[in-house]
Coordinates of C-alpha atoms and ligand atoms in Angstrom, one line a residue:
Chain Y
M1 CA 28.0 -90.9 -54.1
K2 CA 31.5 -92.1 -54.9
K3 CA 32.7 -92.1 -51.4
I4 CA 35.9 -90.3 -51.9
V5 CA 35.6 -87.4 -49.5
Y6 CA 37.2 -87.6 -46.0
I7 CA 37.4 -85.3 -43.2
T8 CA 41.0 -84.8 -42.4
G9 CA 41.2 -82.2 -39.8
V10 CA 38.9 -80.1 -37.4
G11 CA 39.3 -76.9 -35.7
Q12 CA 37.3 -74.6 -33.3
S13 CA 37.9 -71.2 -31.8
E14 CA 37.1 -70.5 -28.2
V15 CA 33.3 -70.6 -27.6
K16 CA 32.3 -67.9 -25.3
R17 CA 29.4 -65.8 -24.2
P18 CA 30.6 -63.3 -25.3
S19 CA 34.1 -63.6 -26.8
L20 CA 36.3 -60.4 -26.8
K21 CA 37.6 -61.7 -30.2
S22 CA 36.2 -60.4 -33.5
G23 CA 34.4 -62.7 -36.0
A24 CA 37.6 -62.5 -38.1
E25 CA 39.9 -63.5 -35.1
L26 CA 37.6 -66.5 -34.1
T27 CA 37.5 -67.6 -37.8
I28 CA 41.3 -67.5 -38.2
D29 CA 41.7 -69.4 -35.0
A30 CA 39.4 -72.1 -36.1
C31 CA 40.7 -72.4 -39.6
L32 CA 44.4 -72.4 -38.8
E33 CA 43.8 -75.1 -36.1
A34 CA 41.8 -77.3 -38.6
V35 CA 44.4 -77.0 -41.3
A36 CA 47.3 -77.9 -38.9
D37 CA 45.0 -80.8 -37.6
A38 CA 45.0 -82.2 -41.0
G39 CA 48.7 -81.9 -41.4
L40 CA 48.3 -79.4 -44.2
Q41 CA 49.5 -75.9 -45.1
L42 CA 47.2 -72.9 -46.2
D43 CA 48.6 -73.2 -49.5
D44 CA 47.0 -76.7 -49.8
I45 CA 43.5 -75.5 -49.5
D46 CA 41.9 -75.0 -53.0
G47 CA 38.3 -74.7 -52.0
V48 CA 36.0 -72.9 -49.3
A49 CA 32.5 -73.7 -48.4
C50 CA 30.2 -72.1 -45.8
W51 CA 26.7 -72.0 -44.8
P52 CA 25.1 -69.5 -44.9
G53 CA 27.9 -67.1 -45.8
D54 CA 27.5 -63.3 -45.0
N55 CA 24.7 -62.7 -47.4
N56 CA 26.2 -59.4 -48.1
N57 CA 25.2 -58.0 -44.7
G58 CA 27.7 -59.4 -42.3
A59 CA 24.9 -60.0 -39.7
P60 CA 26.1 -61.7 -36.5
F61 CA 24.2 -65.0 -37.6
S62 CA 27.0 -65.4 -40.1
P63 CA 29.6 -62.5 -40.2
I64 CA 31.9 -64.0 -42.5
G65 CA 31.3 -66.0 -45.7
P66 CA 33.6 -67.9 -48.2
V67 CA 34.8 -64.6 -50.1
G68 CA 35.6 -63.0 -46.7
L69 CA 37.5 -66.0 -45.6
K70 CA 39.4 -66.5 -48.8
T71 CA 40.4 -62.9 -48.6
L72 CA 41.2 -63.0 -45.0
L73 CA 43.6 -66.0 -45.3
G74 CA 44.8 -65.0 -48.8
L75 CA 43.8 -68.4 -50.4
D76 CA 44.1 -69.4 -54.1
V77 CA 40.9 -71.5 -54.6
K78 CA 39.5 -73.3 -57.5
W79 CA 36.1 -73.3 -56.1
F80 CA 34.1 -71.5 -53.4
G81 CA 30.5 -71.0 -52.5
G82 CA 28.0 -70.4 -49.8
G83 CA 24.4 -69.2 -49.5
Y84 CA 21.3 -69.8 -47.2
E85 CA 19.4 -71.6 -49.7
G86 CA 20.7 -75.0 -49.2
P87 CA 20.2 -78.1 -47.0
G88 CA 20.5 -76.4 -43.7
P89 CA 23.5 -75.7 -41.3
I90 CA 25.8 -78.4 -42.7
A91 CA 25.3 -77.4 -46.2
G92 CA 28.8 -76.5 -46.3
I93 CA 29.8 -80.0 -45.8
I94 CA 27.6 -81.1 -48.5
N95 CA 28.5 -78.5 -51.0
G96 CA 32.3 -79.0 -50.2
A97 CA 32.1 -82.8 -50.6
M98 CA 30.3 -82.2 -54.0
A99 CA 33.2 -79.8 -55.3
I100 CA 35.6 -82.6 -54.5
E101 CA 33.6 -85.4 -56.0
A102 CA 33.2 -83.0 -59.2
G103 CA 37.0 -83.0 -59.4
L104 CA 37.2 -79.2 -58.6
C105 CA 39.1 -79.3 -55.5
R106 CA 41.6 -81.5 -53.4
H107 CA 41.2 -79.9 -50.0
V108 CA 38.1 -77.7 -49.1
L109 CA 37.9 -75.7 -46.0
V110 CA 34.4 -75.6 -44.6
F111 CA 33.7 -73.1 -41.8
R112 CA 30.9 -71.4 -39.9
T113 CA 31.3 -68.4 -37.7
I114 CA 28.7 -66.9 -35.4
T115 CA 28.9 -63.8 -33.2
E116 CA 25.3 -63.6 -31.8
S117 CA 26.4 -63.3 -28.1
S118 CA 28.3 -60.1 -28.6
A119 CA 25.8 -58.7 -30.9
R120 CA 22.9 -59.4 -28.3
L121 CA 24.9 -57.4 -25.7
K122 CA 24.3 -54.3 -27.9
D123 CA 20.7 -55.1 -29.0
K124 CA 18.6 -57.8 -27.4
T125 CA 16.3 -57.8 -30.5
V126 CA 19.0 -58.3 -33.0
S127 CA 17.8 -61.7 -34.1
T128 CA 14.1 -60.9 -33.8
L129 CA 12.1 -61.3 -37.0
G130 CA 10.1 -58.6 -38.6
K131 CA 11.7 -55.6 -37.0
I132 CA 10.2 -52.6 -38.9
G133 CA 12.8 -51.2 -41.4
G134 CA 13.2 -50.4 -44.9
K135 CA 11.5 -47.8 -47.0
S136 CA 7.9 -49.1 -46.8
G137 CA 8.3 -50.1 -43.2
R138 CA 6.6 -53.4 -44.2
D139 CA 7.9 -57.0 -44.3
S140 CA 8.7 -57.8 -47.9
N141 CA 10.4 -61.1 -47.3
P142 CA 8.6 -63.7 -49.4
L143 CA 8.7 -66.3 -46.6
W144 CA 8.6 -64.3 -43.2
M145 CA 5.9 -61.8 -44.5
N146 CA 3.4 -64.5 -44.1
Y147 CA 4.4 -65.0 -40.4
T148 CA 5.4 -61.6 -39.0
P149 CA 2.0 -59.9 -39.2
F150 CA 0.8 -62.5 -36.8
N151 CA 3.6 -61.5 -34.2
V152 CA 5.9 -64.4 -35.1
H153 CA 9.0 -62.7 -34.1
S154 CA 11.0 -65.8 -33.8
A155 CA 11.5 -69.4 -35.1
T156 CA 10.7 -70.4 -31.6
I157 CA 7.0 -69.8 -32.2
L158 CA 6.9 -72.0 -35.4
I159 CA 8.9 -74.8 -33.8
A160 CA 6.7 -74.7 -30.6
M161 CA 3.8 -75.7 -33.0
Y162 CA 5.7 -78.7 -34.2
A163 CA 6.3 -79.5 -30.4
Q164 CA 2.5 -79.1 -29.6
K165 CA 1.7 -81.3 -32.6
H166 CA 4.1 -84.1 -31.4
F167 CA 2.5 -83.7 -27.9
H168 CA -0.9 -84.1 -29.4
D169 CA -0.3 -86.9 -31.9
Y170 CA 2.2 -89.1 -30.1
G171 CA 1.5 -88.2 -26.5
L172 CA 5.1 -86.8 -26.0
T173 CA 5.3 -85.1 -22.5
S174 CA 7.2 -82.1 -21.0
E175 CA 8.9 -84.6 -18.6
Q176 CA 10.1 -86.7 -21.5
L177 CA 11.1 -83.7 -23.6
G178 CA 13.2 -82.4 -20.7
Q179 CA 15.5 -85.3 -21.1
I180 CA 17.1 -83.6 -24.1
A181 CA 18.1 -80.6 -22.3
M182 CA 19.1 -82.6 -19.2
T183 CA 21.2 -85.0 -21.3
C184 CA 23.0 -82.0 -23.2
R185 CA 23.7 -80.4 -19.8
A186 CA 25.3 -83.7 -18.2
N187 CA 27.6 -84.0 -21.4
A188 CA 28.5 -80.2 -21.3
A189 CA 29.9 -80.9 -17.7
D190 CA 32.7 -82.8 -19.5
N191 CA 33.4 -80.3 -22.2
P192 CA 35.7 -77.6 -21.2
K193 CA 34.4 -75.1 -23.8
A194 CA 30.8 -75.6 -23.0
I195 CA 28.8 -72.5 -21.8
Y196 CA 26.6 -73.9 -19.3
K197 CA 28.1 -76.9 -17.1
S198 CA 26.1 -76.8 -13.8
P199 CA 23.9 -79.8 -13.3
M200 CA 20.3 -79.4 -14.4
S201 CA 17.4 -81.5 -12.7
L202 CA 14.1 -82.3 -14.0
D203 CA 12.8 -79.9 -11.4
D204 CA 15.0 -77.1 -12.9
Y205 CA 13.7 -77.9 -16.4
M206 CA 10.2 -78.0 -15.4
S207 CA 10.3 -74.8 -13.5
S208 CA 12.0 -72.8 -16.3
R209 CA 9.8 -70.3 -17.8
V210 CA 7.6 -71.1 -20.9
I211 CA 8.8 -69.1 -23.9
A212 CA 6.0 -70.3 -26.3
S213 CA 4.1 -73.4 -25.2
P214 CA 5.1 -76.2 -24.9
L215 CA 8.8 -75.0 -25.2
R216 CA 10.5 -73.6 -22.2
L217 CA 13.7 -71.6 -21.9
F218 CA 15.8 -74.8 -21.3
D219 CA 14.4 -76.2 -24.6
C220 CA 16.1 -73.2 -26.5
D221 CA 19.9 -73.1 -27.3
V222 CA 22.3 -70.6 -25.9
H223 CA 23.8 -67.8 -27.9
C224 CA 27.7 -67.8 -28.2
D225 CA 30.5 -66.4 -30.3
A226 CA 32.5 -69.1 -32.0
S227 CA 33.9 -70.4 -35.3
T228 CA 34.3 -74.1 -36.3
A229 CA 36.3 -75.4 -39.3
I230 CA 36.4 -78.7 -41.0
I231 CA 38.8 -79.8 -43.7
L232 CA 37.5 -82.1 -46.5
S233 CA 40.0 -83.9 -48.6
R234 CA 39.9 -86.1 -51.7
K235 CA 40.7 -89.7 -51.1
D236 CA 44.1 -89.9 -52.9
C237 CA 45.0 -86.5 -51.3
A238 CA 43.9 -87.5 -47.9
K239 CA 46.8 -90.0 -47.8
D240 CA 49.1 -87.1 -47.6
T241 CA 47.6 -86.0 -44.4
R242 CA 46.7 -87.9 -41.2
R243 CA 46.5 -91.7 -41.1
D244 CA 42.8 -92.0 -39.8
P245 CA 40.6 -89.6 -41.7
V246 CA 36.9 -89.9 -41.4
L247 CA 34.9 -91.0 -44.4
I248 CA 31.8 -89.0 -45.4
E249 CA 29.8 -92.3 -46.0
A250 CA 26.6 -90.4 -47.1
V251 CA 24.9 -87.1 -47.1
G252 CA 21.2 -86.3 -47.0
A253 CA 19.8 -83.3 -48.9
G254 CA 16.3 -84.2 -50.0
N255 CA 13.4 -82.0 -49.9
S256 CA 10.0 -82.9 -51.4
Q257 CA 8.1 -80.2 -49.7
P258 CA 7.5 -76.5 -50.1
W259 CA 10.1 -74.1 -48.8
S260 CA 7.9 -72.9 -45.9
W261 CA 7.3 -73.3 -42.1
D262 CA 3.5 -74.0 -42.2
Q263 CA 3.1 -75.9 -45.4
I264 CA 5.4 -78.8 -44.5
S265 CA 4.8 -81.7 -42.2
L266 CA 3.8 -80.5 -38.8
T267 CA 5.2 -83.5 -37.0
H268 CA 8.5 -83.9 -38.9
M269 CA 9.1 -80.9 -41.0
I270 CA 11.4 -82.1 -43.8
T271 CA 13.6 -84.4 -41.7
R272 CA 12.1 -87.5 -43.1
D273 CA 12.8 -86.4 -46.6
V274 CA 16.5 -85.8 -45.7
A275 CA 16.9 -89.1 -43.8
K276 CA 15.4 -91.2 -46.6
N277 CA 17.7 -89.5 -49.0
M278 CA 20.8 -90.2 -46.7
W279 CA 20.0 -93.9 -46.1
S280 CA 19.5 -94.2 -49.8
N281 CA 23.2 -93.3 -50.3
T282 CA 24.7 -96.1 -48.0
D283 CA 24.3 -99.8 -47.2
L284 CA 24.7 -98.8 -43.5
K285 CA 21.6 -98.9 -41.3
P286 CA 20.4 -96.9 -38.2
K287 CA 21.6 -99.9 -36.1
D288 CA 25.2 -99.3 -37.1
V289 CA 25.1 -95.7 -35.7
D290 CA 27.2 -95.4 -32.4
C291 CA 26.2 -91.7 -31.7
A292 CA 24.1 -89.1 -33.0
Q293 CA 24.9 -85.4 -33.0
L294 CA 21.6 -83.8 -33.8
Y295 CA 20.5 -80.2 -34.1
D296 CA 19.2 -78.8 -30.8
G297 CA 18.6 -75.2 -31.7
F298 CA 15.5 -76.4 -29.8
S299 CA 15.1 -79.6 -27.9
I300 CA 12.2 -80.9 -30.0
L301 CA 14.2 -80.8 -33.1
T302 CA 16.7 -83.3 -31.7
L303 CA 13.7 -85.7 -30.9
I304 CA 12.3 -85.3 -34.5
W305 CA 15.6 -86.0 -36.1
M306 CA 15.9 -89.1 -33.8
E307 CA 12.6 -90.3 -35.2
A308 CA 13.3 -89.3 -38.9
L309 CA 16.7 -91.1 -38.9
G310 CA 15.2 -94.3 -37.7
L311 CA 17.2 -94.1 -34.4
C312 CA 13.8 -94.9 -32.8
G313 CA 10.4 -95.4 -34.2
I314 CA 8.2 -92.6 -35.6
G315 CA 6.1 -91.2 -32.7
E316 CA 8.3 -93.4 -30.2
G317 CA 10.8 -90.7 -29.4
G318 CA 9.1 -89.6 -26.1
A319 CA 9.2 -93.1 -24.7
F320 CA 12.8 -93.7 -26.2
I321 CA 14.3 -90.8 -24.3
E322 CA 12.1 -91.3 -21.0
G323 CA 14.5 -91.2 -18.1
G324 CA 17.5 -90.3 -20.3
Q325 CA 19.5 -93.5 -20.0
R326 CA 19.3 -94.5 -23.6
I327 CA 20.4 -91.3 -24.9
S328 CA 23.2 -90.9 -22.3
R329 CA 26.9 -91.5 -23.1
T330 CA 26.5 -95.0 -21.8
G331 CA 23.2 -95.6 -23.5
E332 CA 22.3 -97.4 -26.7
M333 CA 22.2 -94.0 -28.6
P334 CA 24.4 -91.3 -27.2
I335 CA 23.3 -87.9 -28.4
N336 CA 24.9 -84.5 -28.5
T337 CA 28.0 -85.7 -26.4
N338 CA 29.6 -82.2 -26.1
G339 CA 26.5 -80.7 -24.6
G340 CA 25.0 -79.7 -28.1
Q341 CA 23.9 -76.1 -28.6
L342 CA 21.5 -76.4 -25.6
S343 CA 24.4 -76.2 -23.2
G344 CA 27.5 -76.2 -25.3
G345 CA 27.0 -73.3 -27.3
R346 CA 25.0 -72.3 -30.5
T347 CA 27.9 -73.0 -33.0
H348 CA 25.1 -73.6 -35.3
G349 CA 25.8 -76.8 -37.4
L350 CA 29.4 -77.5 -37.6
G351 CA 29.8 -78.0 -34.0
Y352 CA 28.1 -81.3 -34.3
V353 CA 30.5 -82.4 -37.1
H354 CA 33.4 -81.3 -34.9
E355 CA 32.3 -83.3 -32.0
A356 CA 31.4 -86.4 -34.2
C357 CA 35.0 -86.4 -35.4
Q358 CA 36.6 -86.0 -32.1
Q359 CA 34.7 -89.0 -30.9
I360 CA 35.7 -91.0 -33.9
W361 CA 39.3 -90.1 -33.3
G362 CA 39.1 -90.9 -29.5
R363 CA 40.0 -87.2 -28.7
A364 CA 36.8 -86.3 -26.8
G365 CA 38.6 -86.4 -23.4
D366 CA 36.3 -87.0 -20.3
R367 CA 33.3 -87.4 -22.6
Q368 CA 34.9 -90.0 -24.9
L369 CA 32.5 -92.8 -25.8
T370 CA 33.8 -96.4 -25.4
K371 CA 32.8 -97.1 -29.0
C372 CA 32.5 -94.8 -31.7
D373 CA 33.2 -95.9 -35.3
T374 CA 30.1 -94.4 -37.0
A375 CA 28.3 -91.1 -36.2
V376 CA 25.2 -89.5 -37.7
V377 CA 25.0 -85.7 -37.8
A378 CA 21.9 -83.9 -38.9
A379 CA 21.0 -80.2 -38.6
G380 CA 18.1 -77.8 -39.2
G381 CA 14.7 -77.0 -38.4
G382 CA 11.5 -76.1 -40.6
P383 CA 12.5 -76.4 -44.2
L384 CA 16.1 -76.4 -43.4
G385 CA 17.7 -79.7 -43.1
G386 CA 20.7 -81.8 -44.1
S387 CA 22.5 -84.9 -42.6
T388 CA 25.6 -86.8 -43.0
L389 CA 26.8 -90.3 -41.9
L390 CA 30.5 -90.3 -40.9
R391 CA 32.6 -93.4 -40.2
R392 CA 36.1 -94.4 -39.5
A393 CA 37.5 -95.9 -42.5
D394 CA 40.9 -97.1 -43.6
L395 CA 42.4 -95.5 -46.7
Chain U
M1 CA 4.1 -50.1 -32.5
S2 CA 4.8 -53.7 -33.1
Q3 CA 2.2 -54.6 -35.7
I4 CA 3.9 -55.7 -38.8
L5 CA 2.2 -55.5 -42.1
P6 CA 3.1 -57.5 -45.4
E7 CA 4.3 -55.8 -48.5
I8 CA 1.4 -56.0 -50.8
T9 CA 2.1 -57.4 -54.3
D10 CA -0.1 -58.2 -57.3
E11 CA 0.1 -61.9 -56.4
N12 CA -0.8 -61.6 -52.7
A13 CA -3.2 -58.6 -52.7
A14 CA -6.4 -60.7 -52.9
F15 CA -5.3 -62.7 -49.8
W16 CA -4.4 -59.5 -47.6
Q17 CA -7.1 -57.2 -48.8
G18 CA -10.2 -59.6 -49.3
G19 CA -11.2 -59.0 -45.8
E20 CA -12.3 -55.5 -46.9
D21 CA -15.3 -57.3 -48.5
G22 CA -15.5 -59.8 -45.7
K23 CA -14.0 -62.5 -48.0
L24 CA -11.1 -64.9 -47.6
M25 CA -9.5 -65.1 -51.0
I26 CA -7.3 -68.1 -51.7
T27 CA -5.6 -68.6 -55.1
Q28 CA -7.2 -71.5 -57.0
C29 CA -6.3 -73.4 -60.2
D30 CA -9.0 -72.9 -63.0
D31 CA -8.1 -76.2 -64.4
C32 CA -7.9 -78.6 -61.6
A33 CA -9.5 -76.6 -58.7
F34 CA -6.4 -77.1 -56.5
Y35 CA -5.7 -74.2 -53.9
I36 CA -2.2 -72.8 -53.9
H37 CA -1.0 -70.9 -50.9
P38 CA 1.0 -68.8 -50.3
P39 CA -0.5 -67.3 -53.7
S40 CA 1.6 -67.7 -56.7
G41 CA 0.9 -67.7 -60.6
F42 CA 1.4 -71.5 -60.9
C43 CA -0.4 -74.7 -60.0
V44 CA 1.8 -77.2 -58.5
K45 CA -0.5 -80.0 -59.0
C46 CA -1.3 -79.8 -62.7
R47 CA 1.3 -77.3 -63.6
S48 CA -1.1 -74.9 -65.1
K49 CA -0.8 -71.0 -65.4
N50 CA -4.6 -70.6 -65.1
V51 CA -4.9 -69.5 -61.5
S52 CA -6.9 -67.0 -59.7
P53 CA -8.2 -65.9 -56.3
K54 CA -11.4 -67.3 -55.3
P55 CA -13.5 -66.8 -52.0
V56 CA -13.4 -69.6 -49.6
S57 CA -15.7 -70.6 -46.6
G58 CA -13.3 -69.1 -44.1
K59 CA -13.9 -72.3 -41.9
G60 CA -11.1 -74.4 -40.7
K61 CA -9.4 -76.2 -37.8
V62 CA -6.5 -75.6 -35.6
A63 CA -3.7 -77.8 -37.0
S64 CA -1.4 -76.7 -34.3
F65 CA -0.7 -73.8 -32.1
T66 CA 1.4 -72.1 -29.4
I67 CA 0.7 -69.6 -26.6
N68 CA 3.7 -67.3 -26.8
H69 CA 4.7 -65.7 -23.6
Q70 CA 7.9 -64.1 -24.7
Q71 CA 8.3 -60.3 -25.2
W72 CA 10.2 -60.4 -28.5
L73 CA 9.8 -56.7 -28.9
P74 CA 9.5 -53.8 -26.3
D75 CA 5.9 -53.0 -26.8
L76 CA 4.5 -56.4 -27.7
K77 CA 1.5 -57.7 -25.5
T78 CA 1.7 -61.1 -24.1
P79 CA 0.6 -63.9 -24.0
Y80 CA -1.1 -64.4 -27.4
T81 CA -2.0 -67.4 -29.5
V82 CA -0.2 -68.2 -32.8
A83 CA -1.9 -71.1 -34.8
I84 CA -1.5 -72.8 -38.1
V85 CA -5.1 -73.1 -39.3
E86 CA -6.0 -75.6 -42.0
L87 CA -9.0 -74.6 -44.1
V88 CA -11.9 -77.1 -44.7
E89 CA -11.5 -76.7 -48.5
Q90 CA -8.4 -78.8 -48.9
K91 CA -6.2 -81.1 -46.9
G92 CA -2.9 -79.3 -46.3
L93 CA -4.3 -75.9 -47.2
R94 CA -3.1 -73.9 -44.1
F95 CA -1.5 -70.9 -42.9
V96 CA -0.1 -69.1 -39.8
T97 CA -2.5 -66.8 -38.1
N98 CA -3.7 -65.9 -34.6
I99 CA -6.5 -67.2 -32.5
T100 CA -8.6 -64.5 -30.8
G101 CA -12.0 -64.2 -29.2
C102 CA -11.3 -66.9 -26.6
D103 CA -9.2 -67.8 -23.6
P104 CA -5.8 -69.0 -25.1
E105 CA -6.1 -72.0 -22.6
T106 CA -9.1 -73.3 -24.3
V107 CA -7.4 -73.4 -27.8
H108 CA -6.7 -77.2 -28.9
I109 CA -5.6 -78.8 -31.9
D110 CA -8.6 -79.8 -34.2
M111 CA -10.7 -76.9 -32.6
P112 CA -13.2 -75.7 -35.4
V113 CA -12.6 -72.0 -36.1
E114 CA -13.7 -69.4 -38.6
V115 CA -12.1 -66.3 -40.1
N116 CA -12.6 -62.6 -39.0
F117 CA -10.6 -59.7 -40.3
Q118 CA -8.5 -57.1 -38.4
N119 CA -7.9 -54.0 -40.5
H120 CA -4.6 -52.0 -40.4
E121 CA -4.1 -49.5 -43.2
D122 CA -4.7 -51.3 -46.5
V123 CA -4.4 -54.9 -44.9
W124 CA -7.1 -57.1 -43.5
L125 CA -5.5 -59.7 -41.5
P126 CA -7.3 -63.0 -41.5
L127 CA -7.6 -64.1 -37.8
F128 CA -9.6 -67.0 -36.4
S129 CA -12.1 -67.6 -33.6
P130 CA -13.7 -70.7 -32.3
V131 CA -16.8 -71.4 -34.3
T132 CA -18.9 -71.5 -31.1
G133 CA -18.8 -68.4 -28.8
R134 CA -17.6 -66.3 -31.6
T135 CA -16.9 -62.5 -31.2
A136 CA -17.2 -59.6 -33.6
S137 CA -13.8 -58.7 -35.3
Ligands
ZN1 ZN1 -4.2 -77.1 -61.4

């Protein structure tokens, strides 16, 4: 990597459960805020990236993609792209950075919109896998067809099996795992946008119902309606924007394993491939990280990312998070300082980048860390995964 | 009904329909004997195109599992056990299935299991039960 891509602005719509705004309105709010935050005009934007994009179906998981956005905002772009088949929920950041490094763009608008909360008001099963449909009434998806005949109707079931394996191989306990949800809840109390802010005790966690053993309700993130936008700028063009942009020090997008949920490592999925790839792109080390914004679609995934990224030893995550102090905002490795997706809301990927930048820029309000120069962001579960290392850097 | 069935293709037919003859069929490389799953026409080990479905023992062990309690669809009966079973033939040769024929609370990682088949239309789902205390399919 040439290390010439900087984050120059971030924006986020309201985060609601549900929002009365449409996906398009939320997207416009986020994008305009991000462009203004960077000190740019819409006419400066010459690239658009998104994960996964609308996949030609406008589903609430991602109702608006790059083509929808460029049309919506009337942008004149030199490159745009999206698509599910990439390194997970922060693939837009990785792809956008590549477009800049390749010399195609100066300022790329990366965004992610999700409207699962309002969609679920109309149909509780809207995101259930394997709902019978289509001409044959059979599952023809080359990946999911291997799982849905066995009543795998949600990724929860697959991820519960990774959690079970962690419990078995490393002695992780429910009491330890509960610290992820409790830490996120405590952080959410200081995030005005967070969905759930009321305190959560270990008793609350342990008495929440089991969804798929060993995962409980409070191990699963909370649906919301929201849009998040991030502006990436080329180094020489970043000088025209704010004085203190955030350098994309490295990205991780490696994947040595099959695209599958049952053929990959059952303890660490592809996270170790991603982490190895990211650390090979930088001279920084895990000890240089001030905070970690790690995917918590399910609590166990945060723990797995912590181990894979070297923030604690492999198999040592349970002991590391025990009691919660080390991962709190005053601990050695604060995680998900805005409440993550478990309590903040399932913004799905870019919310972590947004929070990392707020912390580096000292704009995180009551949840501001005393020191945050370097942050790691990683997102995804199963075969999906990508990461980025962000740091304060003078131009 | 909430029973979902896979679309049968030329490549996957042996896997989903082998149970009609009581056989678990897994695609194997004719050149290097490596098993490839889900079935495809290419060996990722030696990069050969000479692959074909072969009957395997149907014996394996539970690599991981979960007892699902959530009612994802209106007529779904809970709880039920979803597992990833690794076959004895090859390390890492595994797939998602259900464990039946035992109390879900007795299922554990590394538990020896063997295949049985559950027929729906032209599909024979490969399910697994404990090797001891087995039940008829
Ligand atoms: Zn071969």
